[in-house]
Short mmCIF file of C-alpha atoms in Angstrom, two decimals:
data_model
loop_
_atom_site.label_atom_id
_atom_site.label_comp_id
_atom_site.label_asym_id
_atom_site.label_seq_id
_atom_site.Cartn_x
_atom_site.Cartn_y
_atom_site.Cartn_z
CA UNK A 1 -20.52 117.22 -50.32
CA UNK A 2 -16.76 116.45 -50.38
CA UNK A 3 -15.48 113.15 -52.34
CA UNK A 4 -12.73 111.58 -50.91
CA UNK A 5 -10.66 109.63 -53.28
CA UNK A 6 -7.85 107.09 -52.34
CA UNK A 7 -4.67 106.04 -54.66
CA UNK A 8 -4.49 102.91 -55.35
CA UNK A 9 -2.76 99.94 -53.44
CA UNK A 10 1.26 100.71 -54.28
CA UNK A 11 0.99 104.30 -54.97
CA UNK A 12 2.21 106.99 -52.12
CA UNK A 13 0.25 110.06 -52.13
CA UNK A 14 2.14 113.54 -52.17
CA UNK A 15 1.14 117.24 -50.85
CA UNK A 16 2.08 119.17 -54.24
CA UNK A 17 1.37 123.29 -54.98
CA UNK A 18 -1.58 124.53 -52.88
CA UNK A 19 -2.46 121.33 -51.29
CA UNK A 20 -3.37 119.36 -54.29
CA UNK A 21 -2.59 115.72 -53.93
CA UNK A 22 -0.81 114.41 -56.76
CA UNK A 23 -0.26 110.44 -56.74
CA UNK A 24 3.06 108.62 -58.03
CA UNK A 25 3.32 104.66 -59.11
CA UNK A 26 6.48 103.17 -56.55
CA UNK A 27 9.54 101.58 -58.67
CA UNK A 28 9.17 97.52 -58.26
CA UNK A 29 11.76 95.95 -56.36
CA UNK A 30 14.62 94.94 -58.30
CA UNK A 31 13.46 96.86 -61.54
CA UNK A 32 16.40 99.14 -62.98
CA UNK A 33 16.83 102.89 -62.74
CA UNK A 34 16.98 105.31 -65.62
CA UNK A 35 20.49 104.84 -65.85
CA UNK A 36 21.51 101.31 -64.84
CA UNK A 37 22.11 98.44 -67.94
CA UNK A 38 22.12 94.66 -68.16
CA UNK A 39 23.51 92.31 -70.53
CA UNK A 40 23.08 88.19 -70.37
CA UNK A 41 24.86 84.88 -71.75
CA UNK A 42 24.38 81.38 -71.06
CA UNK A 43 27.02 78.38 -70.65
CA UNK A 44 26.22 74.57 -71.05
CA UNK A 45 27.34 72.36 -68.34
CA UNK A 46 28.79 68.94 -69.38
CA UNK A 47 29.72 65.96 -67.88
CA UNK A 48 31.86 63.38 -69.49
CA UNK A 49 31.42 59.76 -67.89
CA UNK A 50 34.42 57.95 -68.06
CA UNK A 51 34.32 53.96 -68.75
CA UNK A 52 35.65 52.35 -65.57
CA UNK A 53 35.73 48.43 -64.59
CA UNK A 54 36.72 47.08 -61.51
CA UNK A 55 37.71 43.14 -60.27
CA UNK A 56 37.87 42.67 -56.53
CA UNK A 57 37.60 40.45 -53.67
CA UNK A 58 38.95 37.65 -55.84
CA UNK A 59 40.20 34.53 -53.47
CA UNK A 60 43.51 34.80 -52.22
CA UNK A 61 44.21 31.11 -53.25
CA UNK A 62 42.71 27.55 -53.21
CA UNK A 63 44.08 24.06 -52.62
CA UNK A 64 43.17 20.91 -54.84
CA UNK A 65 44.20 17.64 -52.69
CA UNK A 66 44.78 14.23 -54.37
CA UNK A 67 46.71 11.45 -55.34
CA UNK A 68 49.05 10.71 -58.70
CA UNK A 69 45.66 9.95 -61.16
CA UNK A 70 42.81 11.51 -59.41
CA UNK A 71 41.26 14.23 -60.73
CA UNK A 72 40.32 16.47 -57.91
CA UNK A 73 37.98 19.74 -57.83
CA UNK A 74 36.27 22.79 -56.45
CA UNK A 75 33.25 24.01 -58.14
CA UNK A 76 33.80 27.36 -56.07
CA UNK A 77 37.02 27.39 -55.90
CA UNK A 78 37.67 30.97 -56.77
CA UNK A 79 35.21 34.01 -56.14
CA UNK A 80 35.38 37.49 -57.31
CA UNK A 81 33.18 40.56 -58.08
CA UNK A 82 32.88 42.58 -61.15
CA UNK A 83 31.52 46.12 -61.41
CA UNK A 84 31.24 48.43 -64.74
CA UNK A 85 29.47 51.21 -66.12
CA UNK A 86 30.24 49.88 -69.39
CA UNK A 87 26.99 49.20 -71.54
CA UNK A 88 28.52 47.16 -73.97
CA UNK A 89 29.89 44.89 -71.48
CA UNK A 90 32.89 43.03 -70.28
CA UNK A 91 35.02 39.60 -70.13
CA UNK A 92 37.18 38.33 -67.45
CA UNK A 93 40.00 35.87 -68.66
CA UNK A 94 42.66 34.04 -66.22
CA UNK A 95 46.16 33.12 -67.35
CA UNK A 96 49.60 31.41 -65.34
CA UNK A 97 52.23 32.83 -65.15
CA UNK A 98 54.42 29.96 -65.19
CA UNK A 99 54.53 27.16 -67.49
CA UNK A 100 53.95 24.56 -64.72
CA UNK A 101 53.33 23.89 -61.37
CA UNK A 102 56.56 24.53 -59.15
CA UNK A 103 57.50 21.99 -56.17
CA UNK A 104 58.10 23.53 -52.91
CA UNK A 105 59.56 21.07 -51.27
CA UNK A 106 63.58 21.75 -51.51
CA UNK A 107 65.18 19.24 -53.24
CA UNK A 108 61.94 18.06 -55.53
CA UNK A 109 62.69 18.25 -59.51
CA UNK A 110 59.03 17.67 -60.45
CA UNK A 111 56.61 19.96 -62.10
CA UNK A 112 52.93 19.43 -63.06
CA UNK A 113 52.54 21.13 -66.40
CA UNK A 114 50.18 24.20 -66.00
CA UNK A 115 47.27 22.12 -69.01
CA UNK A 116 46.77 19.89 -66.01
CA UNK A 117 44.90 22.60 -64.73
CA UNK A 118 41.65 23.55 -65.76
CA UNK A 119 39.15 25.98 -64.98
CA UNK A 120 35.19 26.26 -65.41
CA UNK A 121 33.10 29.69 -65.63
CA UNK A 122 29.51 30.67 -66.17
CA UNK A 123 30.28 31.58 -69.82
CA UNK A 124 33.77 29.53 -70.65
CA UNK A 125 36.93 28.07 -69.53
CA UNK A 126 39.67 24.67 -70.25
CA UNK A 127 43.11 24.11 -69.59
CA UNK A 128 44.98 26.77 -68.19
CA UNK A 129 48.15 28.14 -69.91
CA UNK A 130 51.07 30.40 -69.64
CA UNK A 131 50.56 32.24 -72.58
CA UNK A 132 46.48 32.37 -73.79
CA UNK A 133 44.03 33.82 -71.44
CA UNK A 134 41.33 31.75 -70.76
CA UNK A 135 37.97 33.07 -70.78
CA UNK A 136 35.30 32.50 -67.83
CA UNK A 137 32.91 35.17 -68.40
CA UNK A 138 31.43 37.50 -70.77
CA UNK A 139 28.48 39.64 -71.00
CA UNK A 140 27.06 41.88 -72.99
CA UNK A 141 25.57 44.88 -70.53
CA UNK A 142 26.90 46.38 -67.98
CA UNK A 143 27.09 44.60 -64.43
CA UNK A 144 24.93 45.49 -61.55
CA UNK A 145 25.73 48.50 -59.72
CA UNK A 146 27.85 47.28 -56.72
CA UNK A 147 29.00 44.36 -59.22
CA UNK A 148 28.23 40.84 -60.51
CA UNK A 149 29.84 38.18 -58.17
CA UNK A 150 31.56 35.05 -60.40
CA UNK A 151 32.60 31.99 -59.14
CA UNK A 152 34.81 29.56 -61.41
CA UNK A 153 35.46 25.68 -60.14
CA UNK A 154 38.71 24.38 -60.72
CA UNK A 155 39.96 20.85 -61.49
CA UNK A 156 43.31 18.92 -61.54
CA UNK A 157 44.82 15.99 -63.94
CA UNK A 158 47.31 14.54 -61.32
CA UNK A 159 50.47 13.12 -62.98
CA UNK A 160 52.67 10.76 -61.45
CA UNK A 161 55.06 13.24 -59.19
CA UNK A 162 56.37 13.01 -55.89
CA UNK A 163 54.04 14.23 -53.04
CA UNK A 164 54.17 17.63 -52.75
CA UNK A 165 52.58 21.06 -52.66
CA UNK A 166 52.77 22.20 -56.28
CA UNK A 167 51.98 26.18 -56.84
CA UNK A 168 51.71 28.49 -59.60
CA UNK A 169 49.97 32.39 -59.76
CA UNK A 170 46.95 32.99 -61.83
CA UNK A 171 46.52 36.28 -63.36
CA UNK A 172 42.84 37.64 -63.76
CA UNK A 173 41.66 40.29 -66.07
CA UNK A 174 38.61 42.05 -66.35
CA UNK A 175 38.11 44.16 -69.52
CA UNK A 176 35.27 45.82 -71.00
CA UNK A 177 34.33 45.01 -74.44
#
């Protein structure tokens, strides 16, 4: 009776000396030779997140319509939008940049001085003035990705000046904390 024996799964079988099988184990894929060497490091990767705030779509301007006395205004007046990655938060002031409110009409000598002006926010505001921000918001956190929209209202003292458009710029600033 002959026994026939099989090599395992992964081993090739080889005619040696004489017809005597002789079995050998296959190198693995990827496994190195006698004579090949390897060596390894490692790097960390690191990303640095920069603070960043951004004000837009404020109003391009708004109009406040009365008479020498009254004391018109516009609860929404001015809108913008806020957006920072800033966790401890951010404030958004307004200032003039003029003293008063300049006549356009040539000829016309009469100002209405820039405290005549006031402004309300969610968190602040008052008179306006040429040379102390007012604040109209502040908050502690971050805003909303995409940004928090603001609205501040504005009022007006009317003096006794000739009729006229009366204009001035307001500067915003948004600045994290």
């Amino acid at each position: 009776m002959r026994l026939k024996v099989s090599p395992p799964r992964g081993y090739r079988t080889l005619l040696g000396i004489g017809g005597v099988a002789a079995t050998m184990g296959l190198v693995a894929a990827g496994s190195l030779g006698a004579n090949a060497a390897e060596d390894t490091d490692s790097t960390e990767a690191n990303v640095v997140v920069e603070s960043a705030i951004s004000l837009t779509a404020l109003t391009d301007s708004f109009t406040l319509t009365g008479a020498p006395g009254d004391i018109p205004a516009d609860p929404t007046a001015v809108t913008f939008t806020v957006e920072t990655n800033n966790l401890a938060g951010y404030t958004v002031t307004v200032q003039s940049t003029t003293a008063t409110l300049l006549p356009q009409a040539a000829g016309n000598t009469d100002e209405i001085p820039i405290g005549a002006l006031s402004v309300t926010g969610d968190t602040g505001g008052g008179a306006l003035s040429a040379v102390t921000p007012v604040v109209v918001h502040t908050q502690a956190n971050r805003s909303a990705e995409g940004g928090d929209a603001l609205t501040n209202g504005y009022a007006v003292e009317i003096p006794f000046v000739n009729s006229d458009t009366y204009t001035t710029t307001l500067t915003y600033v948004a600045a994290t904390l």
